[in-house]
Short mmCIF file of C-alpha atoms in Angstrom, two decimals:
data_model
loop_
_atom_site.label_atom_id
_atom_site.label_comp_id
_atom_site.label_asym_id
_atom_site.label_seq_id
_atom_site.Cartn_x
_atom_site.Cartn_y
_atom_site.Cartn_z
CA UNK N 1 88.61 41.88 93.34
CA UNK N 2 87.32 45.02 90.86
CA UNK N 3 84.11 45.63 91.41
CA UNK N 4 83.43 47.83 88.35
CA UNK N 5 85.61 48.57 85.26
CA UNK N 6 84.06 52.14 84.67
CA UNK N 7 86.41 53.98 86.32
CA UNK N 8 88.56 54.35 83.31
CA UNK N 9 86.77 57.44 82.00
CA UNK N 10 88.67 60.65 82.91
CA UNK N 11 91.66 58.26 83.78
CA UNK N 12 94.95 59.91 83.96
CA UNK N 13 97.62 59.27 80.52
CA UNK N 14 100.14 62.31 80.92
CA UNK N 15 100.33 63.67 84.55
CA UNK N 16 102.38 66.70 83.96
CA UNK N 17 99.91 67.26 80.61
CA UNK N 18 96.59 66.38 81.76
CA UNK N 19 96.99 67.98 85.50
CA UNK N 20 99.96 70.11 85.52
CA UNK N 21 99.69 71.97 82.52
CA UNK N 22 96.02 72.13 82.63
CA UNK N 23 95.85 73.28 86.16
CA UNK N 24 97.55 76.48 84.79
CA UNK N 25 94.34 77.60 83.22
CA UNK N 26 92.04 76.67 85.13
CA UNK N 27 91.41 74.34 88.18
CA UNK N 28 91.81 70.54 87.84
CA UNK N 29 90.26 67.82 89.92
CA UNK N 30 92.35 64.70 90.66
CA UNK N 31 90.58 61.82 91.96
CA UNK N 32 93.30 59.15 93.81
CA UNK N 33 91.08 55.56 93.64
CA UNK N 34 91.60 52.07 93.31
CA UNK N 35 89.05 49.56 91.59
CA UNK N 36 88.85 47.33 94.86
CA UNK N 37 87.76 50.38 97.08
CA UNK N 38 84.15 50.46 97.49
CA UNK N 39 83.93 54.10 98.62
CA UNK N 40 85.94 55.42 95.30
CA UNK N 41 83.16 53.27 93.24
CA UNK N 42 80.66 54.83 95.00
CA UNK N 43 81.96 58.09 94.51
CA UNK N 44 83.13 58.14 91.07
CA UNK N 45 79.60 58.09 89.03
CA UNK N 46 79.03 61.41 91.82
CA UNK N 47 81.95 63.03 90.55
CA UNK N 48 80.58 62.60 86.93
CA UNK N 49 77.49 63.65 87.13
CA UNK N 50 79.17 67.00 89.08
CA UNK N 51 81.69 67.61 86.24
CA UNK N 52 78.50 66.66 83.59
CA UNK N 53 75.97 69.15 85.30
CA UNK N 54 78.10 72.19 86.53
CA UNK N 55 82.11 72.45 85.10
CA UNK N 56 81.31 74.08 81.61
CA UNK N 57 84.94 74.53 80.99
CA UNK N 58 85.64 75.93 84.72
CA UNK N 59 87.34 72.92 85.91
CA UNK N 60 88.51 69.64 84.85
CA UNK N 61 88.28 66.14 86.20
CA UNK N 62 91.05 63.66 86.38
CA UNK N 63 90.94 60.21 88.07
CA UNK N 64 94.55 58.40 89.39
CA UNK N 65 94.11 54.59 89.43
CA UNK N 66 96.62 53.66 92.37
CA UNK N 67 97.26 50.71 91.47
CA UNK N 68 98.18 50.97 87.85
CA UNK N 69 100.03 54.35 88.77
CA UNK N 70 101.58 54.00 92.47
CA UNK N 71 104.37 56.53 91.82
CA UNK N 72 101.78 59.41 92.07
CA UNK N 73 100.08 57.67 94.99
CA UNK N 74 103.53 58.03 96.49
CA UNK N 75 104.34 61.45 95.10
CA UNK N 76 101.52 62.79 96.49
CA UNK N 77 100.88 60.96 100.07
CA UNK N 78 98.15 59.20 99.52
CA UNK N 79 97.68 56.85 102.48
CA UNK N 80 93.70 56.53 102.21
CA UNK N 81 91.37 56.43 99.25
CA UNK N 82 89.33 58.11 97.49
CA UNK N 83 90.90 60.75 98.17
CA UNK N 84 90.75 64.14 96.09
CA UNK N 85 92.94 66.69 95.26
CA UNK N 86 92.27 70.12 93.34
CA UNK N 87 95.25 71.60 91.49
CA UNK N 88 95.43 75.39 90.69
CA UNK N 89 98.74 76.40 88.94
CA UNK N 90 100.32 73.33 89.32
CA UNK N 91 99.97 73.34 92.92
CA UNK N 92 97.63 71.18 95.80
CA UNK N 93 95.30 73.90 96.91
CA UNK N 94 92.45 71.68 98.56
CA UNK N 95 91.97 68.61 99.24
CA UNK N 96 89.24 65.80 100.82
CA UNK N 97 89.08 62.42 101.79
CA UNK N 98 86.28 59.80 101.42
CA UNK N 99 82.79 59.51 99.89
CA UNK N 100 81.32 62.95 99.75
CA UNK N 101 78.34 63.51 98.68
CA UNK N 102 77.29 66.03 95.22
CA UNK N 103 76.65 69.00 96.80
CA UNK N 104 78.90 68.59 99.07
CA UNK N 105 81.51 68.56 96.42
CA UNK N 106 80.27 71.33 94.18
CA UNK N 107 80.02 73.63 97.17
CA UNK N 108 84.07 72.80 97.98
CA UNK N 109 84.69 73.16 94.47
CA UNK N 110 82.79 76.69 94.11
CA UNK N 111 85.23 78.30 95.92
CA UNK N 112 88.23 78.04 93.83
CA UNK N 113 86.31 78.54 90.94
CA UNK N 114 87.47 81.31 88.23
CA UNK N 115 85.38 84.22 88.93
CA UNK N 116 84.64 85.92 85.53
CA UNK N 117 83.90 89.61 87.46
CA UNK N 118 87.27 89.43 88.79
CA UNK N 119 88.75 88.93 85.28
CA UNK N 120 86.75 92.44 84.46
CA UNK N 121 87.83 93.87 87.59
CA UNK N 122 91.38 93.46 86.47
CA UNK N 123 90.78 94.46 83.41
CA UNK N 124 89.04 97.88 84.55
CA UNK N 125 91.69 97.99 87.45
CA UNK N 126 94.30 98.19 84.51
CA UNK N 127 92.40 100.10 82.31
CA UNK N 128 92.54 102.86 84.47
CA UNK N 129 95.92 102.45 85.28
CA UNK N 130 96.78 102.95 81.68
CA UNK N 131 94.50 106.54 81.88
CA UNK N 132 91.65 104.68 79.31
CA UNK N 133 89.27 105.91 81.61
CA UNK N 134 86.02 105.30 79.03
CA UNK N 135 87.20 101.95 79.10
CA UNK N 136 87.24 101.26 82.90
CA UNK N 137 83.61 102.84 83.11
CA UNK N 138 82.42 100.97 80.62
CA UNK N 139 83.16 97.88 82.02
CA UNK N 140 82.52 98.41 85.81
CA UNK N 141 79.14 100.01 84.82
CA UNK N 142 78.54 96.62 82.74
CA UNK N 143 79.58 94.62 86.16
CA UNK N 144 77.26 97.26 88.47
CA UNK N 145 74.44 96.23 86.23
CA UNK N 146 74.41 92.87 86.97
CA UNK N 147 75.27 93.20 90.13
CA UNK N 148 74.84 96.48 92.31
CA UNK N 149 76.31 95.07 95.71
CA UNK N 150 79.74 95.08 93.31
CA UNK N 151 81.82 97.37 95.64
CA UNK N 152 84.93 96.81 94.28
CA UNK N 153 83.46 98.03 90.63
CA UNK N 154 81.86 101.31 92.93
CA UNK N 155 85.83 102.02 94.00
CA UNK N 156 86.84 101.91 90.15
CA UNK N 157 83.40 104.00 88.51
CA UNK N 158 84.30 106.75 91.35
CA UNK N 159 87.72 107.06 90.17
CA UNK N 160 87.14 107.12 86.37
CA UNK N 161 84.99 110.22 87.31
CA UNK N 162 87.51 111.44 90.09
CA UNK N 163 88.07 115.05 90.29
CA UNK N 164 86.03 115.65 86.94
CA UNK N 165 82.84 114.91 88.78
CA UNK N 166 83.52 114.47 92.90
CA UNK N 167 79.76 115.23 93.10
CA UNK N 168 78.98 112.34 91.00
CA UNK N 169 81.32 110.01 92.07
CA UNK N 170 80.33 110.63 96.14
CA UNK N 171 77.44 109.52 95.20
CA UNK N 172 78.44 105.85 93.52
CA UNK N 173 80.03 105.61 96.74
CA UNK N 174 77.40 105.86 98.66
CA UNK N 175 76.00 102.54 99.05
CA UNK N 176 79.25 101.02 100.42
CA UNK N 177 78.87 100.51 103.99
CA UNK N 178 80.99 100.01 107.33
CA UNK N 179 80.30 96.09 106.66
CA UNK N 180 81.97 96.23 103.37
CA UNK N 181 85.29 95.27 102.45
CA UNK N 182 85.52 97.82 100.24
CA UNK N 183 84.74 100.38 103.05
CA UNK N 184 88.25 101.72 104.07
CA UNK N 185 89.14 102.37 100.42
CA UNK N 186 85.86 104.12 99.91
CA UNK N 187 86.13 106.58 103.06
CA UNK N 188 89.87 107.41 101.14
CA UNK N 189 87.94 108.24 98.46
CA UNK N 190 85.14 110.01 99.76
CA UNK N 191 88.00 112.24 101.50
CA UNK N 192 90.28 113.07 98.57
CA UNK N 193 86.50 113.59 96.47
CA UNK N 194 85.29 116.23 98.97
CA UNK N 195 88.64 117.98 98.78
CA UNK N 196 88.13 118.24 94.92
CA UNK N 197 84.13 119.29 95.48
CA UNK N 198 85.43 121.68 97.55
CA UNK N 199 88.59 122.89 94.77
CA UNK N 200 86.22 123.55 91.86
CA UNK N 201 83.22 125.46 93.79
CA UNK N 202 85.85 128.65 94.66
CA UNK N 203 89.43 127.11 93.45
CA UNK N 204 90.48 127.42 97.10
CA UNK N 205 89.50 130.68 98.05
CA UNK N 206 87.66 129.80 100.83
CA UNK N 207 91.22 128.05 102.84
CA UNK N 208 92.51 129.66 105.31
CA UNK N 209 95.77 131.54 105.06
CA UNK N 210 98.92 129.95 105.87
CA UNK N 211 102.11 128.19 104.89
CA UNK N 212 100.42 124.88 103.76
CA UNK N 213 97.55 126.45 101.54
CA UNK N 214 99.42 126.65 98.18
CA UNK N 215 100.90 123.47 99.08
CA UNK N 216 97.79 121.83 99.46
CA UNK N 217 96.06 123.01 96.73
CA UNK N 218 99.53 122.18 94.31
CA UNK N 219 99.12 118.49 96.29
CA UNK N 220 95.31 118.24 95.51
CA UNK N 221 95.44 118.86 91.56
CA UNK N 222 98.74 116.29 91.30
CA UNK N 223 96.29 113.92 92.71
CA UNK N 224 93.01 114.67 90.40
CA UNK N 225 95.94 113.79 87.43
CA UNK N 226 96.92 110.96 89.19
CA UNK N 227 100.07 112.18 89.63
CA UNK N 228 100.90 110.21 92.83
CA UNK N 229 104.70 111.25 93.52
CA UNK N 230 104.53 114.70 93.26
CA UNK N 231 101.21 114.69 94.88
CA UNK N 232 103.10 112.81 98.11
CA UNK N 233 106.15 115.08 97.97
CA UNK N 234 104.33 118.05 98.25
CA UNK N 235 101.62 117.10 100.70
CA UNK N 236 105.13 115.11 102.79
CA UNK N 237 106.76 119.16 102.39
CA UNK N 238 103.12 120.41 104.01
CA UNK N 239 103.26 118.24 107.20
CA UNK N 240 107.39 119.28 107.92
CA UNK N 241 106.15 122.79 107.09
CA UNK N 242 102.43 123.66 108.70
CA UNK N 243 101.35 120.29 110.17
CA UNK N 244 99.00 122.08 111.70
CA UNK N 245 97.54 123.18 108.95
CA UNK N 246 93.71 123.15 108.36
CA UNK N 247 92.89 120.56 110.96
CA UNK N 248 95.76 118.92 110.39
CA UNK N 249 94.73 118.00 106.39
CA UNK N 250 98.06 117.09 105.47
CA UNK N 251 98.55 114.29 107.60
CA UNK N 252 94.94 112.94 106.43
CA UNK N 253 95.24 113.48 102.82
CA UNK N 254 98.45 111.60 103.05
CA UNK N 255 96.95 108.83 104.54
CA UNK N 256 94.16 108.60 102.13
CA UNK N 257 96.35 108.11 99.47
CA UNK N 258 98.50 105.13 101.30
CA UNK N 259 94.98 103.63 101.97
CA UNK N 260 93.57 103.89 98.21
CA UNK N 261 96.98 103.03 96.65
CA UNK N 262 97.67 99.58 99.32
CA UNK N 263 100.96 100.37 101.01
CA UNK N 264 102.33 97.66 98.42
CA UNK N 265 102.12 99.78 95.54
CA UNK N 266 105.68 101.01 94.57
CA UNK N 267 105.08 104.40 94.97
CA UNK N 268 103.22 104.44 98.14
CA UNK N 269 105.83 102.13 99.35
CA UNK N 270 108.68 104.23 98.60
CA UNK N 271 107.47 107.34 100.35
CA UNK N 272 105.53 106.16 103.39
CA UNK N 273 108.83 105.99 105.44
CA UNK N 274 109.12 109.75 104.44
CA UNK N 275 105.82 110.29 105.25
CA UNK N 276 106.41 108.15 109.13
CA UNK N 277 109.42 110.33 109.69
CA UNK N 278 107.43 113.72 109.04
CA UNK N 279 104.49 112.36 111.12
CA UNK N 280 106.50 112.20 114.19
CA UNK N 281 109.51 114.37 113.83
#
C-alpha cells in the first residue's frame, strides 16, 4: 500500500543526466526508496529539509523509486531500502543504509563536500608553477586571512618569497608545527631558506674550502630560480665528488628537494634513482 505520494519531488527522469553527468561537477545524492517502505517515508521529508537548509549548489539530491525503476535497483545492489548513495565523478563514493537522522546526514555529507580553499590552493599551487608569483601571494595571503591555521597556503606564501626574502619567508613558516601535515614540507623549506639566508649575507664566503663549495653554491642559486634539474645534477655531482662535504650538505639538500617536490613529480622522479645510487655507492 503507498503511504504517501510526496516522494516524487527530486525523483529521478534521466539517470545518466540527472546523476551521472551531474556528479561530474559536483556531488550528487541518490536516494534508493520505495513508497511502501516506512523508513524511506520517514526519511525523505529529512533529506529535504537537509538539501533546503545546507546544499546551496554544493550537492544535489536525487531520489530512485524502486519500484517504478528496478533496473537501477539492480544495477546498483540494492537489497535493502532506503538506502543512499553519493556519486562524485560518476562513481559510488559513500554510501548508508536506513533512517538516519539530519545531522547525521549532513555530517556524512560534509566530508565530500567541494572545498572552495582547495580550489585556491590549486590555483596558487599553479600559479606559481607558471612563475606568476604576485598572483600566488595574492591569493594564499587572501586564504591566510581567513584562516591562519592554513598550512598548506604558509608552504606556497614562503615560496613566492623564496630566496628573495628567506628571512621573511622563515618566518611564515613558523607557526607550522610537528602536528601538522604540512610539517615535513615545511622543515624542506626551512632548510633550503637558511641555505639562501646564509648565500646573500657573504655570497658564500664564509664555506669552507673544498671540492663541493662551488658546486653547492652553483646547486643553491639553480634552486632560488627554480631551476630543479640542474639544481639536482649538480648537487647529485657534489655527493659522487665530496660527500663529505660540509656536514654532509649535499646529501640533505638533495633530500629537501625530493621532500618539497613529492617524489611523484617528474623531475624528482627521474633523478632520485641517481640520487639512491650516489647515496650508497
Amino acid at each position: 500500500k503507498e503511504l504517501n505520494a510526496g516522494m516524487a519531488n527530486f525523483e529521478v527522469d534521466q539517470f545518466e543526466v540527472d546523476v551521472l553527468e551531474r556528479s561530474e561537477t559536483k556531488p550528487v545524492l541518490v536516494d534508493f526508496w520505495a513508497p511502501w517502505c516506512r523508513p524511506c517515508l520517514a526519511l525523505g521529508p529529512v533529506l529535504e529539509e537537509a538539501y533546503q537548509e545546507s546544499a546551496d549548489g554544493r550537492w544535489e539530491l536525487v531520489k530512485v523509486n524502486t519500484e517504478d525503476r528496478p533496473e537501477l535497483a539492480q544495477r546498483f545492489q540494492i537489497r535493502s531500502i532506503p538506502s543512499l548513495k553519493l556519486f562524485v565523478n560518476r562513481e559510488v563514493v559513500s554510501e548508508q543504509h536506513g533512517a538516519l537522522p539530519k545531522k547525521a546526514i549532513l555530517d556524512w555529507l560534509e566530508e565530500f563536500m567541494p572545498n572552495p580553499a582547495q580550489g585556491l590552493l590549486d590555483e596558487a599551487t599553479s600559479s606559481l608553477e607558471a612563475g606568476q608569483y604576485d598572483k600566488c601571494e595574492e591569493i594564499v595571503r587572501g586564504l591566510l586571512e581567513e584562516n591562519p591555521d592554513n598550512d598548506p597556503a604558509r608552504l606556497l606564501l614562503a615560496q613566492t618569497l623564496w630566496s628573495q626574502a628567506p628571512a621573511e619567508a622563515l618566518s611564515i613558516l613558523q607557526p607550522i608545527q610537528p602536528d601538522s601535515e604540512s610539517y615535513d614540507t615545511a622543515e624542506a623549506l626551512r632548510a633550503l631558506l637558511n641555505e639562501f639566508e646564509f648565500l646573500t649575507s657573504d655570497t658564500g664566503a664564509a664555506l669552507p674550502d673544498g671540492k663541493g663549495k662551488e658546486i653547492w653554491i652553483s646547486g643553491l642559486k639553480e634552486v632560488g630560480n627554480r631551476n630543479w634539474e640542474p639544481a639536482l645534477k649538480a648537487w647529485i655531482s657534489g655527493l659522487e665528488s665530496d660527500r663529505h662535504y660540509r656536514d654532509e650538505c649535499f646529501q640533505k639538500g638533495l633530500k629537501s628537494i625530493f621532500v618539497l617536490l613529492g617524489i611523484r613529480h617528474p623531475i624528482a622522479s627521474k633523478y632520485h634513482r641517481a640520487f639512491t645510487s650516489a647515496l650508497y655507492s
